[in-house]
């Protein structure tokens, strides 16, 4: 029984330490907010390009 109490005490101390570190990070660390711009390249539209939605829809149309 003393071994179980010792194990639970050590686990409680480790969990409390981790919880305290997380609380300190939330309280003391201020995040920096920056605007992020990501360029997106669009594919070129060719003459032979068709919309993807037209493939296989002929049987659904009346």
PDB file of C-alpha atoms in Angstrom:
ATOM      1  CA  UNK A   1       0.000   0.000   0.000  1.00  0.00           C
ATOM      2  CA  UNK A   2       2.800   2.526   0.695  1.00  0.00           C
ATOM      3  CA  UNK A   3       4.126   1.935  -2.828  1.00  0.00           C
ATOM      4  CA  UNK A   4       0.731   2.819  -4.315  1.00  0.00           C
ATOM      5  CA  UNK A   5       0.519   5.996  -2.240  1.00  0.00           C
ATOM      6  CA  UNK A   6       4.049   6.959  -3.291  1.00  0.00           C
ATOM      7  CA  UNK A   7       3.216   6.330  -6.968  1.00  0.00           C
ATOM      8  CA  UNK A   8       0.013   8.363  -6.800  1.00  0.00           C
ATOM      9  CA  UNK A   9       1.828  11.179  -4.989  1.00  0.00           C
ATOM     10  CA  UNK A  10       4.556  11.321  -7.631  1.00  0.00           C
ATOM     11  CA  UNK A  11       1.978  11.263 -10.436  1.00  0.00           C
ATOM     12  CA  UNK A  12       0.005  14.048  -8.751  1.00  0.00           C
ATOM     13  CA  UNK A  13       3.166  16.157  -8.407  1.00  0.00           C
ATOM     14  CA  UNK A  14       4.120  15.620 -12.049  1.00  0.00           C
ATOM     15  CA  UNK A  15       0.600  16.483 -13.236  1.00  0.00           C
ATOM     16  CA  UNK A  16       0.514  19.549 -10.986  1.00  0.00           C
ATOM     17  CA  UNK A  17       3.874  20.713 -12.311  1.00  0.00           C
ATOM     18  CA  UNK A  18       2.753  20.322 -15.915  1.00  0.00           C
ATOM     19  CA  UNK A  19      -0.520  22.115 -15.172  1.00  0.00           C
ATOM     20  CA  UNK A  20       1.385  24.938 -13.463  1.00  0.00           C
ATOM     21  CA  UNK A  21       3.732  25.330 -16.432  1.00  0.00           C
ATOM     22  CA  UNK A  22       0.773  25.494 -18.822  1.00  0.00           C
ATOM     23  CA  UNK A  23      -0.957  28.085 -16.638  1.00  0.00           C
ATOM     24  CA  UNK A  24       2.244  30.165 -16.518  1.00  0.00           C
ATOM     25  CA  UNK A  25       2.532  30.031 -20.314  1.00  0.00           C
ATOM     26  CA  UNK A  26      -1.051  31.227 -20.695  1.00  0.00           C
ATOM     27  CA  UNK A  27      -0.567  34.029 -18.207  1.00  0.00           C
ATOM     28  CA  UNK A  28       2.913  35.316 -19.105  1.00  0.00           C
ATOM     29  CA  UNK A  29       3.379  34.695 -22.854  1.00  0.00           C
ATOM     30  CA  UNK A  30       1.720  37.178 -25.202  1.00  0.00           C
ATOM     31  CA  UNK A  31       1.268  35.938 -28.787  1.00  0.00           C
ATOM     32  CA  UNK A  32       2.309  38.171 -31.658  1.00  0.00           C
ATOM     33  CA  UNK A  33      -0.370  38.729 -34.282  1.00  0.00           C
ATOM     34  CA  UNK A  34       0.774  39.230 -37.834  1.00  0.00           C
ATOM     35  CA  UNK A  35      -1.064  39.300 -41.129  1.00  0.00           C
ATOM     36  CA  UNK A  36      -0.162  36.393 -43.376  1.00  0.00           C
ATOM     37  CA  UNK A  37      -0.484  36.650 -47.146  1.00  0.00           C
ATOM     38  CA  UNK A  38      -0.063  33.487 -49.178  1.00  0.00           C
ATOM     39  CA  UNK A  39       0.102  33.776 -52.971  1.00  0.00           C
ATOM     40  CA  UNK A  40      -2.032  31.192 -54.747  1.00  0.00           C
ATOM     41  CA  UNK A  41      -1.300  30.360 -58.362  1.00  0.00           C
ATOM     42  CA  UNK A  42      -4.359  29.569 -60.432  1.00  0.00           C
ATOM     43  CA  UNK A  43      -4.143  27.072 -63.286  1.00  0.00           C
ATOM     44  CA  UNK A  44      -4.439  28.421 -66.800  1.00  0.00           C
ATOM     45  CA  UNK A  45      -7.808  27.866 -68.456  1.00  0.00           C
ATOM     46  CA  UNK A  46      -7.376  26.363 -71.899  1.00  0.00           C
ATOM     47  CA  UNK A  47      -9.739  25.982 -74.840  1.00  0.00           C
ATOM     48  CA  UNK A  48     -10.312  22.263 -74.185  1.00  0.00           C
ATOM     49  CA  UNK A  49     -11.023  22.646 -70.470  1.00  0.00           C
ATOM     50  CA  UNK A  50     -14.487  21.593 -69.312  1.00  0.00           C
ATOM     51  CA  UNK A  51     -16.066  21.941 -65.907  1.00  0.00           C
ATOM     52  CA  UNK A  52     -15.485  18.871 -63.772  1.00  0.00           C
ATOM     53  CA  UNK A  53     -19.166  18.720 -62.803  1.00  0.00           C
ATOM     54  CA  UNK A  54     -20.300  17.749 -66.320  1.00  0.00           C
ATOM     55  CA  UNK A  55     -18.576  14.343 -66.235  1.00  0.00           C
ATOM     56  CA  UNK A  56     -21.029  11.549 -65.430  1.00  0.00           C
ATOM     57  CA  UNK A  57     -24.055  13.785 -64.856  1.00  0.00           C
ATOM     58  CA  UNK A  58     -25.825  13.010 -68.127  1.00  0.00           C
ATOM     59  CA  UNK A  59     -27.815  10.135 -66.591  1.00  0.00           C
ATOM     60  CA  UNK A  60     -29.041  12.408 -63.791  1.00  0.00           C
ATOM     61  CA  UNK A  61     -30.488  15.027 -66.127  1.00  0.00           C
ATOM     62  CA  UNK A  62     -34.080  14.531 -67.398  1.00  0.00           C
TER      63      UNK A  62
END
